[in-house]
Amino acid sequence: MTNMRPQFAVVRTTTAPLPPASPARARLGPAIVAGGVLLALGAALSWFLARELDGFLDDLDARALDGANAVLARSIDEQRRYLLSEVAVLADDTRVRASVMTPDFSEATVKDTLQDLREASGASILAVLDLGGKVRAVVGADWLRNIDLGSSPLVKQASAKAAGQVWTFRQQMLVVGAAPIHVGANASALFMMAFELGATTLGSLRDMTGVEAAVLIGDRIVASTSRDPKLDMAFKRA
């Protein structure tokens, strides 16, 4: 019988040692760790800078708002002082005095005079009131017709000398001035003049300060420098 070599045989093998890690490979682990640390430091630094930047921007916003408030307050005060002088002059105007000297008060005639003066002065509203504060004739605000303003401190002060205040109505905010109309030595009526604190005033404020602004009465915007609904919503929330 012929011996046959097995088809398969177990062969002993020797495991070759692994080659040493290259310097680049050996440094890979520490490099990854270092990279992770730097990334964490970068994230922390970014958070810190973002926080500081937010605080800086908030501070800038606050200063801009304070500056705009100061400018608006000065503008209102200047307008009030202008009204005090202007309303005193117009109350002594011959046309105004003549309109209240007639025995029979003619609202139509007085309104014609007031309209001429309004166009010349650029005022928003002109009116003649009796000494009790009832509006006898008015141009620029028909809703004021026959309204009794006698409870206003302005009306009480104006019976003696020119006075000015800021009034807020449902429709608008006004800088108002009033002065007595003298016939002889006594005051016989009151002359009232008003400028609206509206889009023109706010537009000037924006041009000077770069701040968008709005006048809100209750939750209603009556004047604004913006046509952006999102900004209007922000105004209402503020």
PDB file of C-alpha atoms in Angstrom:
ATOM      1  CA  MET A   1       0.000   0.000   0.000  1.00  0.00           C
ATOM      2  CA  THR A   2       1.374   3.255  -0.895  1.00  0.00           C
ATOM      3  CA  ASN A   3       1.603   5.904   1.881  1.00  0.00           C
ATOM      4  CA  MET A   4       0.024   9.166   0.867  1.00  0.00           C
ATOM      5  CA  ARG A   5       0.899  12.570   2.301  1.00  0.00           C
ATOM      6  CA  PRO A   6      -2.043  14.128   4.023  1.00  0.00           C
ATOM      7  CA  GLN A   7      -3.713  16.702   2.021  1.00  0.00           C
ATOM      8  CA  PHE A   8      -3.631  19.131   4.919  1.00  0.00           C
ATOM      9  CA  ALA A   9      -1.032  19.542   7.587  1.00  0.00           C
ATOM     10  CA  VAL A  10      -0.740  21.638  10.668  1.00  0.00           C
ATOM     11  CA  VAL A  11       2.166  23.961  10.199  1.00  0.00           C
ATOM     12  CA  ARG A  12       3.654  25.796  13.151  1.00  0.00           C
ATOM     13  CA  THR A  13       4.065  29.518  12.535  1.00  0.00           C
ATOM     14  CA  THR A  14       5.918  32.211  14.388  1.00  0.00           C
ATOM     15  CA  THR A  15       4.165  35.517  15.110  1.00  0.00           C
ATOM     16  CA  ALA A  16       6.263  38.371  13.842  1.00  0.00           C
ATOM     17  CA  PRO A  17       6.609  41.331  16.222  1.00  0.00           C
ATOM     18  CA  LEU A  18       4.603  44.456  15.336  1.00  0.00           C
ATOM     19  CA  PRO A  19       6.659  47.236  13.830  1.00  0.00           C
ATOM     20  CA  PRO A  20       7.306  50.149  16.204  1.00  0.00           C
ATOM     21  CA  ALA A  21       4.883  53.053  15.928  1.00  0.00           C
ATOM     22  CA  SER A  22       6.133  55.839  13.766  1.00  0.00           C
ATOM     23  CA  PRO A  23       6.829  59.154  15.529  1.00  0.00           C
ATOM     24  CA  ALA A  24       3.882  60.757  13.753  1.00  0.00           C
ATOM     25  CA  ARG A  25       1.547  57.934  14.810  1.00  0.00           C
ATOM     26  CA  ALA A  26       2.910  57.972  18.346  1.00  0.00           C
ATOM     27  CA  ARG A  27       2.061  61.673  18.669  1.00  0.00           C
ATOM     28  CA  LEU A  28      -1.472  61.313  17.268  1.00  0.00           C
ATOM     29  CA  GLY A  29      -3.141  60.477  20.593  1.00  0.00           C
ATOM     30  CA  PRO A  30      -1.721  63.433  22.529  1.00  0.00           C
ATOM     31  CA  ALA A  31      -2.485  65.660  19.547  1.00  0.00           C
ATOM     32  CA  ILE A  32      -6.150  64.644  19.630  1.00  0.00           C
ATOM     33  CA  VAL A  33      -6.293  65.334  23.359  1.00  0.00           C
ATOM     34  CA  ALA A  34      -4.610  68.688  22.946  1.00  0.00           C
ATOM     35  CA  GLY A  35      -6.979  69.534  20.110  1.00  0.00           C
ATOM     36  CA  GLY A  36      -9.942  68.741  22.339  1.00  0.00           C
ATOM     37  CA  VAL A  37      -8.591  71.020  25.051  1.00  0.00           C
ATOM     38  CA  LEU A  38      -8.014  73.854  22.583  1.00  0.00           C
ATOM     39  CA  LEU A  39     -11.525  73.393  21.192  1.00  0.00           C
ATOM     40  CA  ALA A  40     -12.957  73.611  24.691  1.00  0.00           C
ATOM     41  CA  LEU A  41     -10.918  76.720  25.401  1.00  0.00           C
ATOM     42  CA  GLY A  42     -12.066  78.223  22.091  1.00  0.00           C
ATOM     43  CA  ALA A  43     -15.706  77.517  22.928  1.00  0.00           C
ATOM     44  CA  ALA A  44     -15.292  79.040  26.391  1.00  0.00           C
ATOM     45  CA  LEU A  45     -13.561  82.086  24.925  1.00  0.00           C
ATOM     46  CA  SER A  46     -16.299  82.476  22.294  1.00  0.00           C
ATOM     47  CA  TRP A  47     -18.983  82.286  25.001  1.00  0.00           C
ATOM     48  CA  PHE A  48     -17.130  84.832  27.116  1.00  0.00           C
ATOM     49  CA  LEU A  49     -16.661  87.205  24.172  1.00  0.00           C
ATOM     50  CA  ALA A  50     -20.300  86.788  23.092  1.00  0.00           C
ATOM     51  CA  ARG A  51     -21.416  87.550  26.635  1.00  0.00           C
ATOM     52  CA  GLU A  52     -19.173  90.591  26.819  1.00  0.00           C
ATOM     53  CA  LEU A  53     -20.363  91.714  23.376  1.00  0.00           C
ATOM     54  CA  ASP A  54     -24.013  91.314  24.383  1.00  0.00           C
ATOM     55  CA  GLY A  55     -23.342  93.378  27.486  1.00  0.00           C
ATOM     56  CA  PHE A  56     -21.533  95.992  25.411  1.00  0.00           C
ATOM     57  CA  LEU A  57     -24.382  96.165  22.889  1.00  0.00           C
ATOM     58  CA  ASP A  58     -26.961  96.364  25.691  1.00  0.00           C
ATOM     59  CA  ASP A  59     -24.979  99.233  27.174  1.00  0.00           C
ATOM     60  CA  LEU A  60     -24.865 100.964  23.801  1.00  0.00           C
ATOM     61  CA  ASP A  61     -28.636 100.488  23.382  1.00  0.00           C
ATOM     62  CA  ALA A  62     -29.275 101.914  26.842  1.00  0.00           C
ATOM     63  CA  ARG A  63     -27.069 104.926  26.157  1.00  0.00           C
ATOM     64  CA  ALA A  64     -28.721 105.484  22.762  1.00  0.00           C
ATOM     65  CA  LEU A  65     -32.156 105.337  24.388  1.00  0.00           C
ATOM     66  CA  ASP A  66     -31.122 107.714  27.168  1.00  0.00           C
ATOM     67  CA  GLY A  67     -29.677 110.082  24.564  1.00  0.00           C
ATOM     68  CA  ALA A  68     -32.854 109.946  22.474  1.00  0.00           C
ATOM     69  CA  ASN A  69     -34.992 110.620  25.563  1.00  0.00           C
ATOM     70  CA  ALA A  70     -32.851 113.639  26.405  1.00  0.00           C
ATOM     71  CA  VAL A  71     -33.116 114.976  22.842  1.00  0.00           C
ATOM     72  CA  LEU A  72     -36.901 114.477  22.840  1.00  0.00           C
ATOM     73  CA  ALA A  73     -37.261 116.201  26.225  1.00  0.00           C
ATOM     74  CA  ARG A  74     -35.245 119.172  24.960  1.00  0.00           C
ATOM     75  CA  SER A  75     -37.310 119.296  21.774  1.00  0.00           C
ATOM     76  CA  ILE A  76     -40.569 119.322  23.735  1.00  0.00           C
ATOM     77  CA  ASP A  77     -39.274 121.980  26.114  1.00  0.00           C
ATOM     78  CA  GLU A  78     -38.119 124.170  23.223  1.00  0.00           C
ATOM     79  CA  GLN A  79     -41.497 123.760  21.534  1.00  0.00           C
ATOM     80  CA  ARG A  80     -43.286 124.634  24.772  1.00  0.00           C
ATOM     81  CA  ARG A  81     -41.195 127.792  25.241  1.00  0.00           C
ATOM     82  CA  TYR A  82     -41.812 128.756  21.623  1.00  0.00           C
ATOM     83  CA  LEU A  83     -45.544 128.313  22.173  1.00  0.00           C
ATOM     84  CA  LEU A  84     -45.490 130.496  25.272  1.00  0.00           C
ATOM     85  CA  SER A  85     -44.151 133.415  23.271  1.00  0.00           C
ATOM     86  CA  GLU A  86     -46.154 132.741  20.100  1.00  0.00           C
ATOM     87  CA  VAL A  87     -49.509 132.229  21.773  1.00  0.00           C
ATOM     88  CA  ALA A  88     -49.097 135.458  23.750  1.00  0.00           C
ATOM     89  CA  VAL A  89     -48.451 137.392  20.544  1.00  0.00           C
ATOM     90  CA  LEU A  90     -51.375 135.836  18.662  1.00  0.00           C
ATOM     91  CA  ALA A  91     -53.751 136.338  21.596  1.00  0.00           C
ATOM     92  CA  ASP A  92     -53.041 140.045  21.265  1.00  0.00           C
ATOM     93  CA  ASP A  93     -53.486 140.022  17.471  1.00  0.00           C
ATOM     94  CA  THR A  94     -56.089 142.575  16.401  1.00  0.00           C
ATOM     95  CA  ARG A  95     -57.964 139.990  14.326  1.00  0.00           C
ATOM     96  CA  VAL A  96     -58.281 137.628  17.303  1.00  0.00           C
ATOM     97  CA  ARG A  97     -59.278 140.359  19.739  1.00  0.00           C
ATOM     98  CA  ALA A  98     -61.828 141.769  17.281  1.00  0.00           C
ATOM     99  CA  SER A  99     -63.431 138.354  16.864  1.00  0.00           C
ATOM    100  CA  VAL A 100     -64.256 138.096  20.569  1.00  0.00           C
ATOM    101  CA  MET A 101     -65.210 141.763  21.069  1.00  0.00           C
ATOM    102  CA  THR A 102     -68.370 141.509  18.979  1.00  0.00           C
ATOM    103  CA  PRO A 103     -71.635 141.248  20.993  1.00  0.00           C
ATOM    104  CA  ASP A 104     -72.714 138.180  19.016  1.00  0.00           C
ATOM    105  CA  PHE A 105     -69.965 135.564  18.813  1.00  0.00           C
ATOM    106  CA  SER A 106     -69.728 134.227  15.247  1.00  0.00           C
ATOM    107  CA  GLU A 107     -68.055 130.819  15.204  1.00  0.00           C
ATOM    108  CA  ALA A 108     -67.722 130.829  11.403  1.00  0.00           C
ATOM    109  CA  THR A 109     -65.973 134.226  11.382  1.00  0.00           C
ATOM    110  CA  VAL A 110     -63.605 133.202  14.195  1.00  0.00           C
ATOM    111  CA  LYS A 111     -62.800 129.943  12.404  1.00  0.00           C
ATOM    112  CA  ASP A 112     -61.882 131.846   9.251  1.00  0.00           C
ATOM    113  CA  THR A 113     -59.469 133.976  11.284  1.00  0.00           C
ATOM    114  CA  LEU A 114     -58.039 130.926  13.032  1.00  0.00           C
ATOM    115  CA  GLN A 115     -57.543 129.108   9.734  1.00  0.00           C
ATOM    116  CA  ASP A 116     -55.548 132.036   8.311  1.00  0.00           C
ATOM    117  CA  LEU A 117     -53.375 132.121  11.440  1.00  0.00           C
ATOM    118  CA  ARG A 118     -52.929 128.350  11.395  1.00  0.00           C
ATOM    119  CA  GLU A 119     -51.661 128.379   7.824  1.00  0.00           C
ATOM    120  CA  ALA A 120     -49.261 131.192   8.648  1.00  0.00           C
ATOM    121  CA  SER A 121     -47.949 129.644  11.852  1.00  0.00           C
ATOM    122  CA  GLY A 122     -47.873 125.961  10.893  1.00  0.00           C
ATOM    123  CA  ALA A 123     -49.700 125.028  14.090  1.00  0.00           C
ATOM    124  CA  SER A 124     -51.647 121.773  14.308  1.00  0.00           C
ATOM    125  CA  ILE A 125     -54.584 123.268  16.207  1.00  0.00           C
ATOM    126  CA  LEU A 126     -55.828 126.764  16.984  1.00  0.00           C
ATOM    127  CA  ALA A 127     -58.849 127.494  19.142  1.00  0.00           C
ATOM    128  CA  VAL A 128     -60.700 130.162  21.075  1.00  0.00           C
ATOM    129  CA  LEU A 129     -62.093 129.167  24.476  1.00  0.00           C
ATOM    130  CA  ASP A 130     -64.307 131.061  26.867  1.00  0.00           C
ATOM    131  CA  LEU A 131     -62.896 131.830  30.304  1.00  0.00           C
ATOM    132  CA  GLY A 132     -64.526 128.694  31.691  1.00  0.00           C
ATOM    133  CA  GLY A 133     -62.541 126.547  29.250  1.00  0.00           C
ATOM    134  CA  LYS A 134     -65.274 125.614  26.767  1.00  0.00           C
ATOM    135  CA  VAL A 135     -64.055 125.458  23.152  1.00  0.00           C
ATOM    136  CA  ARG A 136     -66.034 128.061  21.181  1.00  0.00           C
ATOM    137  CA  ALA A 137     -64.219 127.766  17.827  1.00  0.00           C
ATOM    138  CA  VAL A 138     -61.440 125.449  16.640  1.00  0.00           C
ATOM    139  CA  VAL A 139     -59.548 124.543  13.472  1.00  0.00           C
ATOM    140  CA  GLY A 140     -57.405 121.432  13.027  1.00  0.00           C
ATOM    141  CA  ALA A 141     -59.403 119.278  15.462  1.00  0.00           C
ATOM    142  CA  ASP A 142     -63.149 119.228  14.952  1.00  0.00           C
ATOM    143  CA  TRP A 143     -63.483 116.662  17.747  1.00  0.00           C
ATOM    144  CA  LEU A 144     -62.571 119.453  20.223  1.00  0.00           C
ATOM    145  CA  ARG A 145     -65.585 121.537  19.251  1.00  0.00           C
ATOM    146  CA  ASN A 146     -67.714 122.452  22.302  1.00  0.00           C
ATOM    147  CA  ILE A 147     -65.564 120.306  24.621  1.00  0.00           C
ATOM    148  CA  ASP A 148     -65.154 121.690  28.122  1.00  0.00           C
ATOM    149  CA  LEU A 149     -61.453 121.882  29.061  1.00  0.00           C
ATOM    150  CA  GLY A 150     -62.075 123.896  32.220  1.00  0.00           C
ATOM    151  CA  SER A 151     -60.684 121.202  34.539  1.00  0.00           C
ATOM    152  CA  SER A 152     -57.240 121.440  32.939  1.00  0.00           C
ATOM    153  CA  PRO A 153     -54.557 123.244  35.007  1.00  0.00           C
ATOM    154  CA  LEU A 154     -53.416 124.838  31.734  1.00  0.00           C
ATOM    155  CA  VAL A 155     -56.759 126.627  31.296  1.00  0.00           C
ATOM    156  CA  LYS A 156     -56.687 127.875  34.877  1.00  0.00           C
ATOM    157  CA  GLN A 157     -53.127 129.186  34.510  1.00  0.00           C
ATOM    158  CA  ALA A 158     -53.814 130.731  31.096  1.00  0.00           C
ATOM    159  CA  SER A 159     -56.559 132.984  32.440  1.00  0.00           C
ATOM    160  CA  ALA A 160     -53.776 135.003  34.081  1.00  0.00           C
ATOM    161  CA  LYS A 161     -50.808 134.558  31.716  1.00  0.00           C
ATOM    162  CA  ALA A 162     -49.484 132.380  28.909  1.00  0.00           C
ATOM    163  CA  ALA A 163     -48.963 128.749  29.940  1.00  0.00           C
ATOM    164  CA  GLY A 164     -47.883 125.557  28.215  1.00  0.00           C
ATOM    165  CA  GLN A 165     -48.255 121.810  28.780  1.00  0.00           C
ATOM    166  CA  VAL A 166     -48.195 118.439  27.014  1.00  0.00           C
ATOM    167  CA  TRP A 167     -51.667 117.017  26.509  1.00  0.00           C
ATOM    168  CA  THR A 168     -52.530 113.451  25.565  1.00  0.00           C
ATOM    169  CA  PHE A 169     -55.854 112.766  23.902  1.00  0.00           C
ATOM    170  CA  ARG A 170     -57.129 109.487  22.498  1.00  0.00           C
ATOM    171  CA  GLN A 171     -56.170 110.567  18.976  1.00  0.00           C
ATOM    172  CA  GLN A 172     -52.851 112.361  19.490  1.00  0.00           C
ATOM    173  CA  MET A 173     -50.251 113.892  21.781  1.00  0.00           C
ATOM    174  CA  LEU A 174     -49.888 117.676  21.702  1.00  0.00           C
ATOM    175  CA  VAL A 175     -47.691 120.432  23.052  1.00  0.00           C
ATOM    176  CA  VAL A 176     -50.292 123.057  23.958  1.00  0.00           C
ATOM    177  CA  GLY A 177     -50.034 126.744  24.773  1.00  0.00           C
ATOM    178  CA  ALA A 178     -52.791 129.110  25.869  1.00  0.00           C
ATOM    179  CA  ALA A 179     -52.979 132.802  26.749  1.00  0.00           C
ATOM    180  CA  PRO A 180     -55.682 135.283  27.759  1.00  0.00           C
ATOM    181  CA  ILE A 181     -57.337 137.472  25.142  1.00  0.00           C
ATOM    182  CA  HIS A 182     -57.717 140.889  26.719  1.00  0.00           C
ATOM    183  CA  VAL A 183     -60.408 143.361  25.858  1.00  0.00           C
ATOM    184  CA  GLY A 184     -59.422 146.417  27.808  1.00  0.00           C
ATOM    185  CA  ALA A 185     -57.888 145.517  31.160  1.00  0.00           C
ATOM    186  CA  ASN A 186     -59.742 142.242  31.586  1.00  0.00           C
ATOM    187  CA  ALA A 187     -59.434 138.841  29.941  1.00  0.00           C
ATOM    188  CA  SER A 188     -62.551 137.940  28.011  1.00  0.00           C
ATOM    189  CA  ALA A 189     -61.502 134.652  26.375  1.00  0.00           C
ATOM    190  CA  LEU A 190     -58.548 132.324  25.900  1.00  0.00           C
ATOM    191  CA  PHE A 191     -56.490 131.683  22.797  1.00  0.00           C
ATOM    192  CA  MET A 192     -55.081 128.161  22.410  1.00  0.00           C
ATOM    193  CA  MET A 193     -52.392 126.880  20.047  1.00  0.00           C
ATOM    194  CA  ALA A 194     -51.013 123.340  19.743  1.00  0.00           C
ATOM    195  CA  PHE A 195     -48.366 121.396  17.863  1.00  0.00           C
ATOM    196  CA  GLU A 196     -48.672 117.646  17.474  1.00  0.00           C
ATOM    197  CA  LEU A 197     -45.929 115.357  18.741  1.00  0.00           C
ATOM    198  CA  GLY A 198     -46.154 113.099  15.729  1.00  0.00           C
ATOM    199  CA  ALA A 199     -44.260 111.729  12.758  1.00  0.00           C
ATOM    200  CA  THR A 200     -42.443 115.008  12.021  1.00  0.00           C
ATOM    201  CA  THR A 201     -41.071 115.328  15.553  1.00  0.00           C
ATOM    202  CA  LEU A 202     -40.123 111.635  15.698  1.00  0.00           C
ATOM    203  CA  GLY A 203     -38.489 111.826  12.256  1.00  0.00           C
ATOM    204  CA  SER A 204     -36.276 114.667  13.448  1.00  0.00           C
ATOM    205  CA  LEU A 205     -35.417 112.620  16.533  1.00  0.00           C
ATOM    206  CA  ARG A 206     -34.391 109.648  14.377  1.00  0.00           C
ATOM    207  CA  ASP A 207     -32.268 111.857  12.107  1.00  0.00           C
ATOM    208  CA  MET A 208     -30.413 113.259  15.124  1.00  0.00           C
ATOM    209  CA  THR A 209     -29.954 110.062  17.143  1.00  0.00           C
ATOM    210  CA  GLY A 210     -30.494 107.128  14.764  1.00  0.00           C
ATOM    211  CA  VAL A 211     -33.165 105.762  17.124  1.00  0.00           C
ATOM    212  CA  GLU A 212     -36.533 104.543  15.819  1.00  0.00           C
ATOM    213  CA  ALA A 213     -39.392 105.903  17.924  1.00  0.00           C
ATOM    214  CA  ALA A 214     -43.147 105.780  18.324  1.00  0.00           C
ATOM    215  CA  VAL A 215     -45.904 107.515  20.273  1.00  0.00           C
ATOM    216  CA  LEU A 216     -48.258 105.057  21.947  1.00  0.00           C
ATOM    217  CA  ILE A 217     -51.483 106.043  23.671  1.00  0.00           C
ATOM    218  CA  GLY A 218     -52.630 103.011  25.574  1.00  0.00           C
ATOM    219  CA  ASP A 219     -51.790 100.082  23.294  1.00  0.00           C
ATOM    220  CA  ARG A 220     -52.365 102.091  20.116  1.00  0.00           C
ATOM    221  CA  ILE A 221     -49.554 103.543  18.004  1.00  0.00           C
ATOM    222  CA  VAL A 222     -50.576 107.035  16.900  1.00  0.00           C
ATOM    223  CA  ALA A 223     -47.234 108.017  15.341  1.00  0.00           C
ATOM    224  CA  SER A 224     -44.120 106.065  14.386  1.00  0.00           C
ATOM    225  CA  THR A 225     -40.893 106.396  12.404  1.00  0.00           C
ATOM    226  CA  SER A 226     -41.195 102.785  11.237  1.00  0.00           C
ATOM    227  CA  ARG A 227     -43.417 100.927   8.813  1.00  0.00           C
ATOM    228  CA  ASP A 228     -42.117  97.545   9.968  1.00  0.00           C
ATOM    229  CA  PRO A 229     -44.901  95.513  11.680  1.00  0.00           C
ATOM    230  CA  LYS A 230     -42.295  93.618  13.737  1.00  0.00           C
ATOM    231  CA  LEU A 231     -40.879  96.870  15.091  1.00  0.00           C
ATOM    232  CA  ASP A 232     -44.370  98.147  15.826  1.00  0.00           C
ATOM    233  CA  MET A 233     -44.964  94.966  17.818  1.00  0.00           C
ATOM    234  CA  ALA A 234     -41.737  95.576  19.732  1.00  0.00           C
ATOM    235  CA  PHE A 235     -42.915  99.118  20.526  1.00  0.00           C
ATOM    236  CA  LYS A 236     -46.184  97.733  21.939  1.00  0.00           C
ATOM    237  CA  ARG A 237     -44.357  95.135  24.037  1.00  0.00           C
ATOM    238  CA  ALA A 238     -42.037  97.793  25.418  1.00  0.00           C
TER     239      ALA A 238
END
